[in-house]
PDB file of C-alpha atoms and ligand atoms in Angstrom:
ATOM      1  CA  UNK A   1     164.348  40.987 142.691  1.00 81.00           C
ATOM      2  CA  UNK A   2     161.391  38.299 143.409  1.00 80.00           C
ATOM      3  CA  UNK A   3     162.451  35.565 145.865  1.00 82.00           C
ATOM      4  CA  UNK A   4     161.189  31.769 146.039  1.00 86.00           C
ATOM      5  CA  UNK A   5     162.027  30.839 149.999  1.00 88.00           C
ATOM      6  CA  UNK A   6     165.966  31.166 149.594  1.00 92.00           C
ATOM      7  CA  UNK A   7     168.013  32.865 152.379  1.00 94.00           C
ATOM      8  CA  UNK A   8     170.332  35.378 150.373  1.00 93.00           C
ATOM      9  CA  UNK A   9     173.871  36.718 151.023  1.00 93.00           C
ATOM     10  CA  UNK A  10     173.706  38.945 153.758  1.00 90.00           C
ATOM     11  CA  UNK A  11     170.126  38.083 154.764  1.00 94.00           C
ATOM     12  CA  UNK A  12     169.603  36.667 158.659  1.00 91.00           C
ATOM     13  CA  UNK A  13     166.792  34.778 159.653  1.00 94.00           C
ATOM     14  CA  UNK A  14     165.814  33.968 163.230  1.00 88.00           C
ATOM     15  CA  UNK A  15     164.261  31.199 164.778  1.00 88.00           C
ATOM     16  CA  UNK A  16     160.516  32.449 164.783  1.00 82.00           C
ATOM     17  CA  UNK A  17     158.405  31.491 167.561  1.00 76.00           C
ATOM     18  CA  UNK A  18     155.499  28.762 167.022  1.00 77.00           C
ATOM     19  CA  UNK A  19     152.856  30.668 164.800  1.00 72.00           C
ATOM     20  CA  UNK A  20     149.945  30.688 167.617  1.00 77.00           C
ATOM     21  CA  UNK A  21     149.075  33.841 169.271  1.00 79.00           C
ATOM     22  CA  UNK A  22     146.081  34.675 166.989  1.00 84.00           C
ATOM     23  CA  UNK A  23     143.813  32.734 165.065  1.00 89.00           C
ATOM     24  CA  UNK A  24     142.962  33.906 161.890  1.00 94.00           C
ATOM     25  CA  UNK A  25     139.878  32.439 159.546  1.00 95.00           C
ATOM     26  CA  UNK A  26     140.312  32.581 156.002  1.00 97.00           C
ATOM     27  CA  UNK A  27     137.324  33.858 154.942  1.00 97.00           C
ATOM     28  CA  UNK A  28     137.739  33.061 151.125  1.00 98.00           C
ATOM     29  CA  UNK A  29     139.759  32.414 148.164  1.00 98.00           C
ATOM     30  CA  UNK A  30     141.719  34.435 145.499  1.00 98.00           C
ATOM     31  CA  UNK A  31     141.727  33.545 142.217  1.00 98.00           C
ATOM     32  CA  UNK A  32     144.235  35.548 139.729  1.00 98.00           C
ATOM     33  CA  UNK A  33     146.007  34.547 136.953  1.00 98.00           C
ATOM     34  CA  UNK A  34     149.485  34.034 138.564  1.00 98.00           C
ATOM     35  CA  UNK A  35     150.523  30.594 139.631  1.00 98.00           C
ATOM     36  CA  UNK A  36     154.220  31.315 140.209  1.00 97.00           C
ATOM     37  CA  UNK A  37     155.916  34.521 142.429  1.00 95.00           C
ATOM     38  CA  UNK A  38     158.049  35.253 139.858  1.00 92.00           C
ATOM     39  CA  UNK A  39     155.180  36.373 137.341  1.00 95.00           C
ATOM     40  CA  UNK A  40     153.257  37.862 139.915  1.00 97.00           C
ATOM     41  CA  UNK A  41     153.125  41.984 140.054  1.00 97.00           C
ATOM     42  CA  UNK A  42     155.117  43.326 143.338  1.00 95.00           C
ATOM     43  CA  UNK A  43     152.363  45.824 143.731  1.00 96.00           C
ATOM     44  CA  UNK A  44     148.754  45.384 141.771  1.00 96.00           C
ATOM     45  CA  UNK A  45     147.645  48.264 139.512  1.00 96.00           C
ATOM     46  CA  UNK A  46     144.434  49.382 138.821  1.00 96.00           C
ATOM     47  CA  UNK A  47     144.426  48.621 135.036  1.00 96.00           C
ATOM     48  CA  UNK A  48     145.574  45.241 135.316  1.00 96.00           C
ATOM     49  CA  UNK A  49     143.865  41.919 135.362  1.00 98.00           C
ATOM     50  CA  UNK A  50     140.528  41.329 136.983  1.00 98.00           C
ATOM     51  CA  UNK A  51     140.507  38.843 139.501  1.00 98.00           C
ATOM     52  CA  UNK A  52     137.955  37.206 141.422  1.00 98.00           C
ATOM     53  CA  UNK A  53     137.518  37.450 145.025  1.00 98.00           C
ATOM     54  CA  UNK A  54     135.417  34.117 146.247  1.00 98.00           C
ATOM     55  CA  UNK A  55     134.066  34.841 149.702  1.00 98.00           C
ATOM     56  CA  UNK A  56     133.040  31.545 151.436  1.00 97.00           C
ATOM     57  CA  UNK A  57     129.720  30.938 153.475  1.00 97.00           C
ATOM     58  CA  UNK A  58     128.769  32.053 156.417  1.00 97.00           C
ATOM     59  CA  UNK A  59     130.413  35.211 154.944  1.00 96.00           C
ATOM     60  CA  UNK A  60     128.408  35.905 152.198  1.00 96.00           C
ATOM     61  CA  UNK A  61     125.925  38.199 153.765  1.00 97.00           C
ATOM     62  CA  UNK A  62     128.860  40.484 154.536  1.00 96.00           C
ATOM     63  CA  UNK A  63     129.050  41.583 151.498  1.00 97.00           C
ATOM     64  CA  UNK A  64     125.709  43.634 151.585  1.00 97.00           C
ATOM     65  CA  UNK A  65     126.568  47.346 150.517  1.00 96.00           C
ATOM     66  CA  UNK A  66     130.066  46.466 149.352  1.00 96.00           C
ATOM     67  CA  UNK A  67     128.918  47.282 145.659  1.00 96.00           C
ATOM     68  CA  UNK A  68     128.501  51.298 147.300  1.00 95.00           C
ATOM     69  CA  UNK A  69     132.499  51.483 147.264  1.00 95.00           C
ATOM     70  CA  UNK A  70     134.470  52.124 144.114  1.00 96.00           C
ATOM     71  CA  UNK A  71     137.957  50.744 146.101  1.00 96.00           C
ATOM     72  CA  UNK A  72     138.010  48.396 148.427  1.00 97.00           C
ATOM     73  CA  UNK A  73     141.073  47.198 150.655  1.00 97.00           C
ATOM     74  CA  UNK A  74     141.542  43.887 150.678  1.00 98.00           C
ATOM     75  CA  UNK A  75     143.845  41.774 152.971  1.00 98.00           C
ATOM     76  CA  UNK A  76     145.349  38.462 152.251  1.00 98.00           C
ATOM     77  CA  UNK A  77     147.290  35.786 153.724  1.00 98.00           C
ATOM     78  CA  UNK A  78     150.824  35.261 151.532  1.00 98.00           C
ATOM     79  CA  UNK A  79     150.971  31.672 152.239  1.00 98.00           C
ATOM     80  CA  UNK A  80     153.672  30.601 150.860  1.00 97.00           C
ATOM     81  CA  UNK A  81     156.002  33.067 152.491  1.00 97.00           C
ATOM     82  CA  UNK A  82     158.776  32.489 154.965  1.00 95.00           C
ATOM     83  CA  UNK A  83     158.340  34.006 158.089  1.00 95.00           C
ATOM     84  CA  UNK A  84     161.949  33.967 159.746  1.00 96.00           C
ATOM     85  CA  UNK A  85     163.492  36.833 158.157  1.00 97.00           C
ATOM     86  CA  UNK A  86     164.435  39.759 160.196  1.00 98.00           C
ATOM     87  CA  UNK A  87     167.274  41.304 157.489  1.00 98.00           C
ATOM     88  CA  UNK A  88     166.348  40.954 153.553  1.00 98.00           C
ATOM     89  CA  UNK A  89     168.035  41.647 150.749  1.00 98.00           C
ATOM     90  CA  UNK A  90     165.509  42.768 147.817  1.00 95.00           C
ATOM     91  CA  UNK A  91     167.996  43.102 145.468  1.00 95.00           C
ATOM     92  CA  UNK A  92     170.366  40.392 146.029  1.00 96.00           C
ATOM     93  CA  UNK A  93     173.502  42.581 146.048  1.00 96.00           C
ATOM     94  CA  UNK A  94     174.827  41.731 149.305  1.00 96.00           C
ATOM     95  CA  UNK A  95     173.199  44.741 151.176  1.00 98.00           C
ATOM     96  CA  UNK A  96     170.268  43.861 153.421  1.00 98.00           C
ATOM     97  CA  UNK A  97     167.654  46.154 155.367  1.00 98.00           C
ATOM     98  CA  UNK A  98     165.086  45.130 157.878  1.00 98.00           C
ATOM     99  CA  UNK A  99     161.769  43.688 157.174  1.00 98.00           C
ATOM    100  CA  UNK A 100     159.898  46.186 158.667  1.00 98.00           C
ATOM    101  CA  UNK A 101     161.072  48.538 156.017  1.00 98.00           C
ATOM    102  CA  UNK A 102     160.068  46.547 153.512  1.00 98.00           C
ATOM    103  CA  UNK A 103     156.709  45.543 151.668  1.00 98.00           C
ATOM    104  CA  UNK A 104     158.203  42.121 151.074  1.00 97.00           C
ATOM    105  CA  UNK A 105     156.076  39.216 151.336  1.00 97.00           C
ATOM    106  CA  UNK A 106     158.602  37.498 154.029  1.00 97.00           C
ATOM    107  CA  UNK A 107     157.316  39.008 157.248  1.00 97.00           C
ATOM    108  CA  UNK A 108     156.260  36.812 160.917  1.00 96.00           C
ATOM    109  CA  UNK A 109     152.788  37.674 159.961  1.00 96.00           C
ATOM    110  CA  UNK A 110     152.652  37.774 155.983  1.00 97.00           C
ATOM    111  CA  UNK A 111     149.633  40.087 155.625  1.00 98.00           C
ATOM    112  CA  UNK A 112     149.273  41.546 152.548  1.00 98.00           C
ATOM    113  CA  UNK A 113     147.256  44.527 151.644  1.00 98.00           C
ATOM    114  CA  UNK A 114     145.974  46.077 148.522  1.00 98.00           C
ATOM    115  CA  UNK A 115     143.727  48.927 147.420  1.00 97.00           C
ATOM    116  CA  UNK A 116     141.372  47.373 144.520  1.00 98.00           C
ATOM    117  CA  UNK A 117     139.306  48.783 141.932  1.00 97.00           C
ATOM    118  CA  UNK A 118     135.841  47.181 142.354  1.00 98.00           C
ATOM    119  CA  UNK A 119     134.420  45.941 139.174  1.00 98.00           C
ATOM    120  CA  UNK A 120     131.185  43.778 140.327  1.00 98.00           C
ATOM    121  CA  UNK A 121     129.832  41.581 142.247  1.00 98.00           C
ATOM    122  CA  UNK A 122     128.356  38.548 141.864  1.00 98.00           C
ATOM    123  CA  UNK A 123     126.634  36.316 144.815  1.00 98.00           C
ATOM    124  CA  UNK A 124     129.703  35.227 146.644  1.00 98.00           C
ATOM    125  CA  UNK A 125     132.119  36.651 143.841  1.00 98.00           C
ATOM    126  CA  UNK A 126     134.001  40.122 144.120  1.00 98.00           C
ATOM    127  CA  UNK A 127     135.721  41.114 140.594  1.00 98.00           C
ATOM    128  CA  UNK A 128     138.331  43.555 141.131  1.00 98.00           C
ATOM    129  CA  UNK A 129     141.312  44.818 139.805  1.00 98.00           C
ATOM    130  CA  UNK A 130     144.613  45.737 141.568  1.00 98.00           C
ATOM    131  CA  UNK A 131     145.906  42.663 142.995  1.00 98.00           C
ATOM    132  CA  UNK A 132     149.416  41.307 143.319  1.00 98.00           C
ATOM    133  CA  UNK A 133     148.837  37.594 144.905  1.00 98.00           C
ATOM    134  CA  UNK A 134     149.133  34.198 143.785  1.00 98.00           C
ATOM    135  CA  UNK A 135     146.052  32.158 142.346  1.00 98.00           C
ATOM    136  CA  UNK A 136     144.669  30.180 145.469  1.00 98.00           C
ATOM    137  CA  UNK A 137     145.773  32.886 148.224  1.00 98.00           C
ATOM    138  CA  UNK A 138     143.598  32.914 150.988  1.00 98.00           C
ATOM    139  CA  UNK A 139     141.431  35.793 151.896  1.00 98.00           C
ATOM    140  CA  UNK A 140     141.107  37.437 155.116  1.00 98.00           C
ATOM    141  CA  UNK A 141     139.085  40.345 155.155  1.00 98.00           C
ATOM    142  CA  UNK A 142     137.562  43.007 152.984  1.00 98.00           C
ATOM    143  CA  UNK A 143     137.251  46.966 154.116  1.00 97.00           C
ATOM    144  CA  UNK A 144     136.011  49.560 151.911  1.00 96.00           C
ATOM    145  CA  UNK A 145     139.081  51.918 151.143  1.00 91.00           C
ATOM    146  CA  UNK A 146     139.822  54.411 154.661  1.00 85.00           C
ATOM    147  CA  UNK A 147     140.423  57.420 151.971  1.00 84.00           C
ATOM    148  CA  UNK A 148     136.363  57.256 151.276  1.00 79.00           C
ATOM    149  CA  UNK A 149     135.571  57.899 154.990  1.00 77.00           C
ATOM    150  CA  UNK A 150     135.953  61.085 156.452  1.00 72.00           C
ATOM    151  CA  UNK A 151     136.589  61.137 160.234  1.00 65.00           C
ATOM    152  CA  UNK A 152     133.288  61.698 161.954  1.00 69.00           C
ATOM    153  CA  UNK A 153     134.729  63.789 164.944  1.00 75.00           C
ATOM    154  CA  UNK A 154     135.903  67.256 164.911  1.00 76.00           C
ATOM    155  CA  UNK A 155     139.523  68.130 165.948  1.00 76.00           C
ATOM    156  CA  UNK A 156     140.233  67.600 169.526  1.00 81.00           C
ATOM    157  CA  UNK A 157     142.520  69.708 171.678  1.00 82.00           C
ATOM    158  CA  UNK A 158     146.081  67.588 171.789  1.00 82.00           C
ATOM    159  CA  UNK A 159     145.494  66.447 168.287  1.00 77.00           C
ATOM    160  CA  UNK A 160     147.925  67.032 165.514  1.00 73.00           C
ATOM    161  CA  UNK A 161     147.823  70.039 163.810  1.00 71.00           C
ATOM    162  CA  UNK A 162     149.533  70.698 160.457  1.00 69.00           C
ATOM    163  CA  UNK A 163     152.616  72.520 161.398  1.00 73.00           C
ATOM    164  CA  UNK A 164     153.415  70.744 164.699  1.00 68.00           C
ATOM    165  CA  UNK A 165     157.022  68.882 165.300  1.00 69.00           C
TER     166      UNK A 165
HETATM  167  N1  SAM B 201     150.412  44.424 148.067  1.00 97.75           N
HETATM  168  C1  SAM B 201     150.940  43.636 149.216  1.00 97.75           C
HETATM  169  C2  SAM B 201     151.491  44.628 150.119  1.00 97.75           C
HETATM  170  O1  SAM B 201     152.158  45.453 150.009  1.00 97.75           O
HETATM  171  O2  SAM B 201     151.326  44.331 151.265  1.00 97.75           O
HETATM  172  C3  SAM B 201     151.719  42.671 148.558  1.00 97.75           C
HETATM  173  C4  SAM B 201     152.822  42.929 148.287  1.00 97.75           C
HETATM  174  S1  SAM B 201     154.014  41.791 147.824  1.00 97.75           S
HETATM  175  C5  SAM B 201     155.783  42.447 147.569  1.00 97.75           C
HETATM  176  C6  SAM B 201     153.682  40.782 146.237  1.00 97.75           C
HETATM  177  C7  SAM B 201     154.586  39.733 146.054  1.00 97.75           C
HETATM  178  O3  SAM B 201     154.179  39.033 146.836  1.00 97.75           O
HETATM  179  C8  SAM B 201     154.171  39.174 144.708  1.00 97.75           C
HETATM  180  O4  SAM B 201     155.089  39.743 143.844  1.00 97.75           O
HETATM  181  C9  SAM B 201     154.762  37.864 145.409  1.00 97.75           C
HETATM  182  O5  SAM B 201     156.004  37.437 144.627  1.00 97.75           O
HETATM  183  C10 SAM B 201     154.488  37.650 146.453  1.00 97.75           C
HETATM  184  N2  SAM B 201     153.407  36.673 146.806  1.00 97.75           N
HETATM  185  C11 SAM B 201     151.982  36.920 146.194  1.00 97.75           C
HETATM  186  N3  SAM B 201     151.290  36.163 146.311  1.00 97.75           N
HETATM  187  C12 SAM B 201     151.883  35.314 147.276  1.00 97.75           C
HETATM  188  C13 SAM B 201     151.676  34.216 148.197  1.00 97.75           C
HETATM  189  N4  SAM B 201     150.146  33.605 148.355  1.00 97.75           N
HETATM  190  N5  SAM B 201     152.546  33.507 149.305  1.00 97.75           N
HETATM  191  C14 SAM B 201     153.374  34.179 149.266  1.00 97.75           C
HETATM  192  N6  SAM B 201     154.044  35.209 148.163  1.00 97.75           N
HETATM  193  C15 SAM B 201     153.143  35.572 147.757  1.00 97.75           C
END
């Protein structure tokens, strides 16, 4: 069940420390059709609506060669999330589980990630399908989908091998 900011039965909050360990820079803004968390998909779909990622200056030049990739990983800041829940009740059924066992937007550092399908790039605007965030969500980073890369280094002694426990 999608949440706003309520604390449900069986959930537990903590007094979260002041959020100052890392300084992030919002490098853009994501434009989507969704203005309410209740309507926003829980995970994006590659056949979902085209969304526009607006990249701010001075980062537009960093889009060079992004169009070489068919899928990009989008990292964003789920800015309306509460950040103090340690136990959550996704179904709101009186049971709860730990925040780190969930992809819920409510987390100490509310970073969302999606692998999106690249449609096109026009100047500072990157058009993609596959997002699940509210209109106006701040953009943290863009990276090529990691599965499009093969490791450069050959396997080394001590690396995990298939069949290892
Ligand atoms: N795909 C990302 C992930 O797995 O890291 C996010 C998944 S999260 C379950 C997606 C949900 O977060 C949406 O259905 C919506 O309820 C909520 N959401 C989307 N944008 C948000 C925002 N800017 N602030 C707070 N909650 C947001």
